[in-house]
Short mmCIF file of C-alpha atoms (C1' of nucleotides) in Angstrom, two decimals:
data_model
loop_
_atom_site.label_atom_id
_atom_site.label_comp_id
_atom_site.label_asym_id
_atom_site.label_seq_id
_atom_site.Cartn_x
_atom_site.Cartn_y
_atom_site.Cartn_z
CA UNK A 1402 0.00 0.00 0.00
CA UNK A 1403 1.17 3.51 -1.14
CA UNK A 1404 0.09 5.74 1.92
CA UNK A 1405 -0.91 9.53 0.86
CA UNK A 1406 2.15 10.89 2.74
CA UNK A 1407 4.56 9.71 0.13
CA UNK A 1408 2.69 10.86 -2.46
CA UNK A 1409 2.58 14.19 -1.23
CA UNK A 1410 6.31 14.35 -0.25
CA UNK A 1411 7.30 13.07 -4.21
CA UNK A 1412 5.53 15.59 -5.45
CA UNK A 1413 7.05 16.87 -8.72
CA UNK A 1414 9.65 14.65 -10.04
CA UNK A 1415 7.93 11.14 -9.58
CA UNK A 1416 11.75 9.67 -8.82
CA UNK A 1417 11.82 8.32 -5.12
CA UNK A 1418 8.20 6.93 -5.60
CA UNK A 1419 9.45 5.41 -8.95
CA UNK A 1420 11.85 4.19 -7.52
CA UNK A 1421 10.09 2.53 -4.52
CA UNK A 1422 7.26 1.22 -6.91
CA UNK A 1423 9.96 -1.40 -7.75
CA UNK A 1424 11.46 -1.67 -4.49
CA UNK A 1425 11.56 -4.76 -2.28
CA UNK A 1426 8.89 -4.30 0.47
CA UNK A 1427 9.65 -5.29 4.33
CA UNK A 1428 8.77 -6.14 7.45
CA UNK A 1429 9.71 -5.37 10.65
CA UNK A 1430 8.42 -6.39 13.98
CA UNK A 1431 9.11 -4.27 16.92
CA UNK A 1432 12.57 -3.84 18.54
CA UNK A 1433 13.87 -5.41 15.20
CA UNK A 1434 16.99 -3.70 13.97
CA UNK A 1435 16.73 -2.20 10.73
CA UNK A 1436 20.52 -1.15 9.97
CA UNK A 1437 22.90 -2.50 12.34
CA UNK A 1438 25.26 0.25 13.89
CA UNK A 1439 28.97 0.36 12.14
CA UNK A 1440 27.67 -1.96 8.69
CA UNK A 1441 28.59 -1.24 5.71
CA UNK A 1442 25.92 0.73 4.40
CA UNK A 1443 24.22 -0.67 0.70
CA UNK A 1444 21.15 0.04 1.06
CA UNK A 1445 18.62 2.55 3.01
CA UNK A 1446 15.25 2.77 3.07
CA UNK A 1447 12.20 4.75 2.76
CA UNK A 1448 9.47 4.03 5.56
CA UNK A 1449 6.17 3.18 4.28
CA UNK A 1450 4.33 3.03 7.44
CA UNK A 1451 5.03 2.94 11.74
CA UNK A 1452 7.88 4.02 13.26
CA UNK A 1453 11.68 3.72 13.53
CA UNK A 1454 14.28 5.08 15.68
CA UNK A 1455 17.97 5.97 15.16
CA UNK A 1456 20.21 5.14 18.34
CA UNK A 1457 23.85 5.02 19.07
CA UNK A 1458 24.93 2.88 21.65
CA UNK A 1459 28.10 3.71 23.77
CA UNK A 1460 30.12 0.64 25.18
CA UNK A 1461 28.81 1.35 28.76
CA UNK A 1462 25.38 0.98 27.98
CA UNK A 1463 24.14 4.68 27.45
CA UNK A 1464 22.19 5.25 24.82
CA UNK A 1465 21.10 8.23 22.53
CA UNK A 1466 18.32 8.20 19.96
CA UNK A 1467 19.11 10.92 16.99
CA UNK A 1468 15.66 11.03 15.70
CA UNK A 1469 12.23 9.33 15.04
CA UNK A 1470 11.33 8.70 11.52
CA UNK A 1471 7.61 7.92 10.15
CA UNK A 1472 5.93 7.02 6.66
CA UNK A 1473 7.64 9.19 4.44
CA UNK A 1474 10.98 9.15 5.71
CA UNK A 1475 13.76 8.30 4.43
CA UNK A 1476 16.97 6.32 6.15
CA UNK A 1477 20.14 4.84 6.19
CA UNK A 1478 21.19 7.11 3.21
CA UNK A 1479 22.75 9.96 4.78
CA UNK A 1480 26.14 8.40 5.69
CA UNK A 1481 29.66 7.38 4.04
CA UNK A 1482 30.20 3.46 4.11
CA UNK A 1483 29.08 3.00 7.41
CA UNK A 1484 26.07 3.61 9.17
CA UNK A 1485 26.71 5.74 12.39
CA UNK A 1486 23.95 4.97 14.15
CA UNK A 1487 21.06 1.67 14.28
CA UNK A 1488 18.02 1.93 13.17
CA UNK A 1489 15.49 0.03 14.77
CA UNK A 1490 11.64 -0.48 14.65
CA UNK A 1491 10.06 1.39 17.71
CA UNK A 1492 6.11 -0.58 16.32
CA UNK A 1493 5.56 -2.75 13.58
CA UNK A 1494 6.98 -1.09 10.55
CA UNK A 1495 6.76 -1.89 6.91
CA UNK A 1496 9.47 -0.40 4.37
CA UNK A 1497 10.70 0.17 0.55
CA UNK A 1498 14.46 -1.14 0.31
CA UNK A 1499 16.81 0.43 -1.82
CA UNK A 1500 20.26 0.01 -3.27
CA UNK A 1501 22.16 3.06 -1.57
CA UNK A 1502 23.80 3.25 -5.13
CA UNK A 1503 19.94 3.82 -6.64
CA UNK A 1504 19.55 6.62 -4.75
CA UNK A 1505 22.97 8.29 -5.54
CA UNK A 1506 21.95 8.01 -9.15
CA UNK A 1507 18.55 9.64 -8.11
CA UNK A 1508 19.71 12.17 -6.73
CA UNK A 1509 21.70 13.02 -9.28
CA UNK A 1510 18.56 14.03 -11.17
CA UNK A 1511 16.73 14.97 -8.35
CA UNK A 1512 16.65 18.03 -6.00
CA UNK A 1513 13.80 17.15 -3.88
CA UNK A 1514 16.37 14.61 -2.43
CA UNK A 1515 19.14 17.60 -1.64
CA UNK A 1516 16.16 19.45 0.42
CA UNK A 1517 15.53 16.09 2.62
CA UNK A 1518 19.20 16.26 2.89
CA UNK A 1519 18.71 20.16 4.11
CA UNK A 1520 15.80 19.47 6.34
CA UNK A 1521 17.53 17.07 7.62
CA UNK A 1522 20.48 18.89 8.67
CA UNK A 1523 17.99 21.52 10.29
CA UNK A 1524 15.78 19.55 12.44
CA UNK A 1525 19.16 18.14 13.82
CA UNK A 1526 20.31 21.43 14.64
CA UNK A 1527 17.66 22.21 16.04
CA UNK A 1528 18.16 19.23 17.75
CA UNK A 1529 21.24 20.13 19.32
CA UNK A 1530 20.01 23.46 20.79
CA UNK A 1531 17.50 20.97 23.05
CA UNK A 1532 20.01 18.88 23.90
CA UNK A 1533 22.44 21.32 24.80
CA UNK A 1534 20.48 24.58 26.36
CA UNK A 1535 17.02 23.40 26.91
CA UNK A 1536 16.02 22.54 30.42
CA UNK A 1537 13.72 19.11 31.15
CA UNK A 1538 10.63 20.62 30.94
CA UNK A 1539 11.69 22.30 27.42
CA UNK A 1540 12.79 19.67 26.42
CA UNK A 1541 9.64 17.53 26.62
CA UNK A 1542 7.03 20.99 26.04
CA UNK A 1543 9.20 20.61 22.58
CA UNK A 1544 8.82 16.71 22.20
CA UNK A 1545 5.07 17.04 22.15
CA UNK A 1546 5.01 19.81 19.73
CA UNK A 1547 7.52 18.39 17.70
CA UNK A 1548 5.32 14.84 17.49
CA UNK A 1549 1.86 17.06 17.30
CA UNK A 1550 3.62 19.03 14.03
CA UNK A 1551 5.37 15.79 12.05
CA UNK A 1552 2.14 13.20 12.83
CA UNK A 1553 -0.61 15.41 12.07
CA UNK A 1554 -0.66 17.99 9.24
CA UNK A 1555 -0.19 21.10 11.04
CA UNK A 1556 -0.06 20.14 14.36
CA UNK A 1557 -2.79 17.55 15.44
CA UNK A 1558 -4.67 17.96 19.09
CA UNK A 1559 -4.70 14.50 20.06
CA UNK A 1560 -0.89 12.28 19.19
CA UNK A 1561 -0.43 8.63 19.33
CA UNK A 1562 3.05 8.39 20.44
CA UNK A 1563 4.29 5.07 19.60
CA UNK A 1564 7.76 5.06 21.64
CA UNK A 1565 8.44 3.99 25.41
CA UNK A 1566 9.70 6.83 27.88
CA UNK A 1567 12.54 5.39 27.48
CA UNK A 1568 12.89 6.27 23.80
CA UNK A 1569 11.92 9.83 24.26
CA UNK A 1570 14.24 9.95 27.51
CA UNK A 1571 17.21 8.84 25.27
CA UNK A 1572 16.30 11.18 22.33
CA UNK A 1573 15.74 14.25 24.72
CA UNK A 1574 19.08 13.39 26.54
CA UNK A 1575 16.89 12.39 29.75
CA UNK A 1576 16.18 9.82 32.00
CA UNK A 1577 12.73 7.68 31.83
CA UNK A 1578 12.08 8.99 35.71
CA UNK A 1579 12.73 12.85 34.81
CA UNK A 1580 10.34 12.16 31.44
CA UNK A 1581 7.54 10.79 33.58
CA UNK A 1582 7.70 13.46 36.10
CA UNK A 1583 7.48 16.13 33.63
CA UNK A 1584 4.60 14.49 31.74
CA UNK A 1585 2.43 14.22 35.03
CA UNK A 1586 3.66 18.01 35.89
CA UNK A 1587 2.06 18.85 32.35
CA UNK A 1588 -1.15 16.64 33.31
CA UNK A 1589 -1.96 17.78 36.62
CA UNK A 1590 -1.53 21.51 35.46
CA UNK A 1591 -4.12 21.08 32.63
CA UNK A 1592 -1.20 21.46 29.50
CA UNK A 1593 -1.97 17.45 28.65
CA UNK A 1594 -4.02 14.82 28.82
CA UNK A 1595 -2.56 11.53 29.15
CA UNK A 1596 -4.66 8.30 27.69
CA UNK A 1597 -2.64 5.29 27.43
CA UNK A 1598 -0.03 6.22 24.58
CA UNK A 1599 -2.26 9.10 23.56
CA UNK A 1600 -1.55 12.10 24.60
CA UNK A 1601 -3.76 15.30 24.04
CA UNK A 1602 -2.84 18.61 23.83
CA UNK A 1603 -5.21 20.78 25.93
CA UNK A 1604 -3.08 23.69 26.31
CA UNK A 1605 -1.02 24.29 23.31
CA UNK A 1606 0.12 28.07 24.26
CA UNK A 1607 1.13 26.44 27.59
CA UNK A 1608 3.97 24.09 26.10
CA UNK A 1609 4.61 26.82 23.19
CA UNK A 1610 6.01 29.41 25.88
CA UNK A 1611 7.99 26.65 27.82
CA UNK A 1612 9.56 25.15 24.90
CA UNK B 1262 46.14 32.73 -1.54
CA UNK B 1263 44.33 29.68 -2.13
CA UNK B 1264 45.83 27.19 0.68
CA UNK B 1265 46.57 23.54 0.37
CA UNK B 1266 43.65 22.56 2.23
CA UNK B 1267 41.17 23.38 0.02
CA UNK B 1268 42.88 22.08 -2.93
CA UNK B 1269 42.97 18.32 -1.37
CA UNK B 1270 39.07 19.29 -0.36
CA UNK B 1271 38.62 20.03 -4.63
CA UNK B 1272 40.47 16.39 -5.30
CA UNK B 1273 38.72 15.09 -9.21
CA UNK B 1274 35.82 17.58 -9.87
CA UNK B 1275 38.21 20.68 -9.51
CA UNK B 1276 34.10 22.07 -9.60
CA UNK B 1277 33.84 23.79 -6.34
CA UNK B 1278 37.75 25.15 -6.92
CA UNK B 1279 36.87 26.79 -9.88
CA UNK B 1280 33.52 28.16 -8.86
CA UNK B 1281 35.97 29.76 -5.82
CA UNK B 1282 39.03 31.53 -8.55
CA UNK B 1283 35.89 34.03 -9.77
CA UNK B 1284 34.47 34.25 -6.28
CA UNK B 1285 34.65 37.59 -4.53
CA UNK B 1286 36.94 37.25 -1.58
CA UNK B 1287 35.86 38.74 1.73
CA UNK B 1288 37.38 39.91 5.05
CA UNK B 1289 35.62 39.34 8.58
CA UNK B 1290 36.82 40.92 11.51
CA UNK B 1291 36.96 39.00 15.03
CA UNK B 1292 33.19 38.46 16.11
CA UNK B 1293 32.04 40.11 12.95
CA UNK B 1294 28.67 38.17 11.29
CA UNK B 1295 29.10 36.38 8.19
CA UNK B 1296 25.74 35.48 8.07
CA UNK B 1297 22.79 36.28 10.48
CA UNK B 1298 19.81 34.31 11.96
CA UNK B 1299 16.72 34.22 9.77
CA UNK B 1300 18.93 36.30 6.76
CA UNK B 1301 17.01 35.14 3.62
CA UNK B 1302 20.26 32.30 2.45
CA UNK B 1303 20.99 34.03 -0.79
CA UNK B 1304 24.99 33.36 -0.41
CA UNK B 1305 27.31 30.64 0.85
CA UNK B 1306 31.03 30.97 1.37
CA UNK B 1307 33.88 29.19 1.49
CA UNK B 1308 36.33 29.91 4.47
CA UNK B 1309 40.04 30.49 3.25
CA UNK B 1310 41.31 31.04 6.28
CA UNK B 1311 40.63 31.95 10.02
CA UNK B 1312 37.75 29.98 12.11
CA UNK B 1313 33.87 30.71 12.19
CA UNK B 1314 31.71 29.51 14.56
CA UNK B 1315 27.53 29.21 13.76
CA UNK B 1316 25.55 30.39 16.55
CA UNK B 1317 21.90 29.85 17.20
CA UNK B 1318 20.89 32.61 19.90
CA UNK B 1319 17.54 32.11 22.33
CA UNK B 1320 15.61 35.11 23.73
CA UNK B 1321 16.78 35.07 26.92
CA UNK B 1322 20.15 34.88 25.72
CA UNK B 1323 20.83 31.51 26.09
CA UNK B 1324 23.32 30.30 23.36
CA UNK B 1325 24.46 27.71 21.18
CA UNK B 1326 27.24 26.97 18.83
CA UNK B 1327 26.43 24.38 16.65
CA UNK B 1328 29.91 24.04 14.61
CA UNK B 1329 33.33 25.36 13.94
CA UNK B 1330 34.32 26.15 10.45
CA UNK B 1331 37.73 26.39 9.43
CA UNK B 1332 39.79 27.02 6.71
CA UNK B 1333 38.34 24.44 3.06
CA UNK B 1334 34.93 24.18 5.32
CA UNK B 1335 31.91 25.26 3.75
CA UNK B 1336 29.10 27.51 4.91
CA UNK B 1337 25.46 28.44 5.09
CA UNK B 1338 24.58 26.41 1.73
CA UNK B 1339 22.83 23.74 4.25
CA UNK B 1340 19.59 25.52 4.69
CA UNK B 1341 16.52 26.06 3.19
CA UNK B 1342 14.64 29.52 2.76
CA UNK B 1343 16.73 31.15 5.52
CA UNK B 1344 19.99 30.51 7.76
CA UNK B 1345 18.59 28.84 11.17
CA UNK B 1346 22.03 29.61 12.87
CA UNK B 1347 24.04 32.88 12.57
CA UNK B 1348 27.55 32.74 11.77
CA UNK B 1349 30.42 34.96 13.22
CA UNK B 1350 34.08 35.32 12.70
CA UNK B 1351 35.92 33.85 15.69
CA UNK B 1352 39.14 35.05 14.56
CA UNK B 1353 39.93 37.44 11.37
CA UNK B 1354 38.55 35.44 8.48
CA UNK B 1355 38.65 35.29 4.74
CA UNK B 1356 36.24 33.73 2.74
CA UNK B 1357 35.16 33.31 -0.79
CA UNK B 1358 31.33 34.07 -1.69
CA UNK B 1359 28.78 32.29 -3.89
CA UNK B 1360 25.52 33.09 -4.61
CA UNK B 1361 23.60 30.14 -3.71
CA UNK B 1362 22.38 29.46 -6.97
CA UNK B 1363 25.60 29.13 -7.88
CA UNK B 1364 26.32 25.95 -5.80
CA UNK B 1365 22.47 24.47 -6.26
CA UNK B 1366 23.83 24.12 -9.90
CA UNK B 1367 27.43 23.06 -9.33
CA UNK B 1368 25.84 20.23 -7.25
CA UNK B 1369 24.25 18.75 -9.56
CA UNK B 1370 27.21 17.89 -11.18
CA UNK B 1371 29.64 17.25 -8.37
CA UNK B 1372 28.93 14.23 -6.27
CA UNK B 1373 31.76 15.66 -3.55
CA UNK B 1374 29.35 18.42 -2.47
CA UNK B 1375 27.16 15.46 -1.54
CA UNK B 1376 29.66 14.14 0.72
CA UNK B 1377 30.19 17.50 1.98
CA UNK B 1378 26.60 17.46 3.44
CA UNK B 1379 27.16 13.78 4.54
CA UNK B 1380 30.03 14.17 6.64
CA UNK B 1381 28.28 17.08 8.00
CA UNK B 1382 25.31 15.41 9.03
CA UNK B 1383 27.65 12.47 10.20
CA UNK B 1384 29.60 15.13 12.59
CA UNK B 1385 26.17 16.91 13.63
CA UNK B 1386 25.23 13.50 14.75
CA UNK B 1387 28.26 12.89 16.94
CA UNK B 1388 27.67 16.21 18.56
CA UNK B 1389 24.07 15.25 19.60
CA UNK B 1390 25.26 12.21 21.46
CA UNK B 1391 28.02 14.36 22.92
CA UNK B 1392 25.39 16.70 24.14
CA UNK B 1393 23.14 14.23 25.23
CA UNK B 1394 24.62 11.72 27.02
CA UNK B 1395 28.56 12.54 27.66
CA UNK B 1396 29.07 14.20 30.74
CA UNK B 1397 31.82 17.24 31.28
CA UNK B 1398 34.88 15.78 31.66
CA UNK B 1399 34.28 13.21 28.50
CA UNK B 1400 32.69 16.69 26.55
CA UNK B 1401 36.12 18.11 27.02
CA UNK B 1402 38.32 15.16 25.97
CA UNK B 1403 36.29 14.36 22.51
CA UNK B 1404 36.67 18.07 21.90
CA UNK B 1405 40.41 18.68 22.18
CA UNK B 1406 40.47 15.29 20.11
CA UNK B 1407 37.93 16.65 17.67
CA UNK B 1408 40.08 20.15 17.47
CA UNK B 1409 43.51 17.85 16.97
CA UNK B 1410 42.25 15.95 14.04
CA UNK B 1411 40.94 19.14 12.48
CA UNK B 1412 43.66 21.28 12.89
CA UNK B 1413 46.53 18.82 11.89
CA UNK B 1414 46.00 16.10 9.10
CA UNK B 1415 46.05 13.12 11.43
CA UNK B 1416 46.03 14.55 14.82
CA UNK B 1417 48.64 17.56 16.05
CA UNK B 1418 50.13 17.14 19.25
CA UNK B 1419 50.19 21.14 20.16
CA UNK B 1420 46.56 22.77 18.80
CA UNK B 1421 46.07 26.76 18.55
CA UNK B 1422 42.52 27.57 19.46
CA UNK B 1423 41.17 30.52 18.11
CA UNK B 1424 37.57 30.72 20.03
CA UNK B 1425 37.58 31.85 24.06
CA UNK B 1426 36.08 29.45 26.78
CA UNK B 1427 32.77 30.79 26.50
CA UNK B 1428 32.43 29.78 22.66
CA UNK B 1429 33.97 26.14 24.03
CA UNK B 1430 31.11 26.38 26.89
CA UNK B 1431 28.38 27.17 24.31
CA UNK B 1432 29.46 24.26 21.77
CA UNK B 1433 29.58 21.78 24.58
CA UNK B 1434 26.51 22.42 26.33
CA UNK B 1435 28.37 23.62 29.67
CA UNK B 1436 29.35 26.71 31.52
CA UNK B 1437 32.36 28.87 31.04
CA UNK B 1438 33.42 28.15 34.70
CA UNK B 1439 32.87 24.00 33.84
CA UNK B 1440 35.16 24.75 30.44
CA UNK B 1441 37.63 25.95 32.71
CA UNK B 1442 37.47 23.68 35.57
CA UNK B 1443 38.14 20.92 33.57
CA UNK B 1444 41.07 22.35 31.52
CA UNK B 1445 42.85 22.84 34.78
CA UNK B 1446 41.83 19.16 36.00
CA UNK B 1447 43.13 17.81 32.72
CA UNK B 1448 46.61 19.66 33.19
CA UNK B 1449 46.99 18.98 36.58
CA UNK B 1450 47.09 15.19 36.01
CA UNK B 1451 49.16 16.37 32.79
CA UNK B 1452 47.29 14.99 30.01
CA UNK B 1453 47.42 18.39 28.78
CA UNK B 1454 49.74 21.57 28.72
CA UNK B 1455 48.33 24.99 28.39
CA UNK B 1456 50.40 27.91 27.15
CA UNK B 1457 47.95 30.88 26.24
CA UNK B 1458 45.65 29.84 23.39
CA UNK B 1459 48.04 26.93 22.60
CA UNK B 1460 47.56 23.32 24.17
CA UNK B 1461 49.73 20.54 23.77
CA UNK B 1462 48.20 16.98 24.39
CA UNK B 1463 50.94 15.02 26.35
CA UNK B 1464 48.68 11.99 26.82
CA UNK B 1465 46.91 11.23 24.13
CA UNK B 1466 45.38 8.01 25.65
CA UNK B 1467 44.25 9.47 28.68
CA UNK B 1468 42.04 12.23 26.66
CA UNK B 1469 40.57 9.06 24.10
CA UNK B 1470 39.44 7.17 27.51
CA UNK B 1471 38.05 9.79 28.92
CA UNK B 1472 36.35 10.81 25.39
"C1'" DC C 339 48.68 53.85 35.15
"C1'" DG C 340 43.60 52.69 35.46
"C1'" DA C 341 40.12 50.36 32.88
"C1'" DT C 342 38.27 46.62 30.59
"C1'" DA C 343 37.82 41.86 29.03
"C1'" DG C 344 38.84 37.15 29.40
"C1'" DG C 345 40.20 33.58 32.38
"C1'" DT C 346 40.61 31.04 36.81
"C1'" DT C 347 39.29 29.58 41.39
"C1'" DG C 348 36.21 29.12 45.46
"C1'" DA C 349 31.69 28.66 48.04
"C1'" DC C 350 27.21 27.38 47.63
"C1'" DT C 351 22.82 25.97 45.23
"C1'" DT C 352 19.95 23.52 42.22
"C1'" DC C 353 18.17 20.58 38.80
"C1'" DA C 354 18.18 16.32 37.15
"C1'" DA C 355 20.20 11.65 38.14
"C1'" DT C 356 20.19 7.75 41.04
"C1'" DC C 357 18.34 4.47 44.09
"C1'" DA C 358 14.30 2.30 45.65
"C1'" DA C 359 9.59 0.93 45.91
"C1'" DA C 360 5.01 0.36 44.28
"C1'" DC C 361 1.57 0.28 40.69
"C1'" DG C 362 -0.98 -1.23 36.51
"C1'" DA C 363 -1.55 -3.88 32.37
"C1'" DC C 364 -0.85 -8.04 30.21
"C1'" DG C 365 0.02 -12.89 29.27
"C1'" DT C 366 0.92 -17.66 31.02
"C1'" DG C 367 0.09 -21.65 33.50
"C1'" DG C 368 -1.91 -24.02 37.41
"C1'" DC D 1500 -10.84 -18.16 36.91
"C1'" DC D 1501 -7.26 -16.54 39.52
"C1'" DA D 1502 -2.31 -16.49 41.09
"C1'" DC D 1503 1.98 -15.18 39.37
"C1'" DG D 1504 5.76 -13.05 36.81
"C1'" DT D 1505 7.18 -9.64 33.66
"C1'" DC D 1506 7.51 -5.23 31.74
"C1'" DG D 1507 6.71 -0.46 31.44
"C1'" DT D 1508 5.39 3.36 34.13
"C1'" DT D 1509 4.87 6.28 38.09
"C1'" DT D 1510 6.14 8.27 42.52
"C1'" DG D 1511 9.19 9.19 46.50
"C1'" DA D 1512 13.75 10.01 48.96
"C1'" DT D 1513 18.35 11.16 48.42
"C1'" DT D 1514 22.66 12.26 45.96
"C1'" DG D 1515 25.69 14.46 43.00
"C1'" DA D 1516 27.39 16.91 38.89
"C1'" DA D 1517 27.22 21.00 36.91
"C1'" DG D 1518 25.32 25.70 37.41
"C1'" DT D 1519 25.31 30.12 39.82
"C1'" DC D 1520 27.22 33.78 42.31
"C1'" DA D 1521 31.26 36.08 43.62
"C1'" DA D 1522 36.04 37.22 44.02
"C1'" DC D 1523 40.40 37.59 42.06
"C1'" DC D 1524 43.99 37.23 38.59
"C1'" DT D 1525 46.25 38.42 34.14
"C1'" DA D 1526 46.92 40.70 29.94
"C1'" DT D 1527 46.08 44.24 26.76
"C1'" DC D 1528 45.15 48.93 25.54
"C1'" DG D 1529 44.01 53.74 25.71
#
DNA sequence: CGATAGGTTGACTTCAATCAAACGACGTGG
DNA sequence: CCACGTCGTTTGATTGAAGTCAACCTATCG
């Protein structure tokens, strides 16, 4: 199945979704690894539907995500020979696999792929300020918009958030404990609603001036 | 003067080299902008010489550098629509200017410009798990490291810093006074040797441990 | 010289981490 | 059907690493 977020994102040139049209389609259950962190890197992938997570692991154990990626996305081609971080599935997820050298040639025609490079490049800068002058309850006032913006349109009420605290404590450079405590912070002072992993925004302004 | 370093950068294509001959060449004072934040991107440059920082400031003055740009590194192409970070002269700088244009047009002949925005994606990566999960001292280390390998082909021994502690702080996600605490621990167990803006690593293992 | 700016060091505070315990949802097996 | 274990989440008590506030040092420059 072609979802209607691809189509709008290959709008124009036709290439990527070409391209994917032929593509091997896959499977992955949750917690399976996509990309393995260090391999060689021949092919990437564009994700069709769910969600998938980009972590580096250090040797002690501590983690960091670098970003969530949903139906649209593309991944694993934004590296030289290896790939510097795993991806893995954070839910069921279902993908197009390319040839890494498919995509070079692509994007040798194609510009829309040098502005996913761009954006790219800019949400992880963006990135960076959180991680490096945001306080914790920035940090996850940010998250939610951040989720509310990429899952719905222009910024849905009500998100599904498919990742464990302890995904969003290792992308916001957090721990699980200091992520719970500033959701229920949020919830008892109205900002959120929390309904199993749904959480609904009830006070956008609230979270817009603390992030 | 064109230096060595960019000509290795230019190796095959000779594109981005030749673009540069018929660029105008500017002069930046110390702490002068290059670029500001939100400027419309209508030029990118390529640094000659000197060392830029990109800046991304918050209201309440809160600050961030995102990279340091020396001399071969290229600058403010990244972006689309406008320049998210500023960028300021650290040092007295020289720089060749393109219009933007200009490079959109070169790259789609040039496959290195690719792996330009690659490694820089690759590097902004390895900065986010830096900022997220290392903690001072180990922030510290990776940076003199990271400075070393930058500044000399395969890692000088004695590094000239151009940028004061409080650019340091604002890279690393940490504090002037932290910057400086940790210099002196490091050269009081004599992994390092300070002399003015000079420092010599004399234990090279002890800063990739810590790091 | 005095003034200013950057750097270093010290005393104290604070925010988030750590350690620990309990809770809820879910699935399995008795 | 219910007891039990597991896993993710939540909450509480305490600790600790880095931040803040403040003083002082050093160098450069008018």
């Amino acid at each position: 199945m072609m979802s209607a977020a691809i189509q709008a994102i290959d709008s124009g040139s036709g290439g990527l979704l070409g391209l994917a049209r032929r593509a091997a389609i896959l499977l992955f259950d949750r917690d399976e690894a996509i990309v393995a962190q260090d391999e060689a890197a021949a092919y990437c992938y564009l994700v069709v539907s769910g969600c998938v997570r980009t972590v580096r692991l250090m040797r002690d154990g501590r983690r960091q995500v670098g970003e969530f990626l949903f139906a649209g996305d593309l991944l694993g081609w934004d590296c030289l020979g290896t790939h510097d971080f795993a991806a893995e599935a954070v839910c069921p997820v279902t993908a197009r696999r390319f040839a890494r050298h498919d995509l070079d040639r692509l994007a040798d025609r194609d510009r829309t792929l040098r502005d996913r490079l761009f954006n790219r490049l800019r949400s992880g800068r963006d990135h960076m300020v959180l991680l490096g002058r945001q306080t914790a309850p920035e940090r996850i006032a940010s998250f939610l918009l951040e989720m509310a913006a990429r899952i719905g349109p222009d910024g849905e009420t009500v998100i599904e958030l498919p990742m464990s605290r302890g995904d969003m404590a290792d992308y916001l450079g957090l721990t699980i404990e200091t992520v719970c405590r500033q959701l229920t912070r949020l919830r008892l002072s109205d900002a959120i609603a929390i309904d199993g992993t749904k959480i609904a925004i009830r006070d956008r302004l609230a979270l817009e001036e603390a992030g």
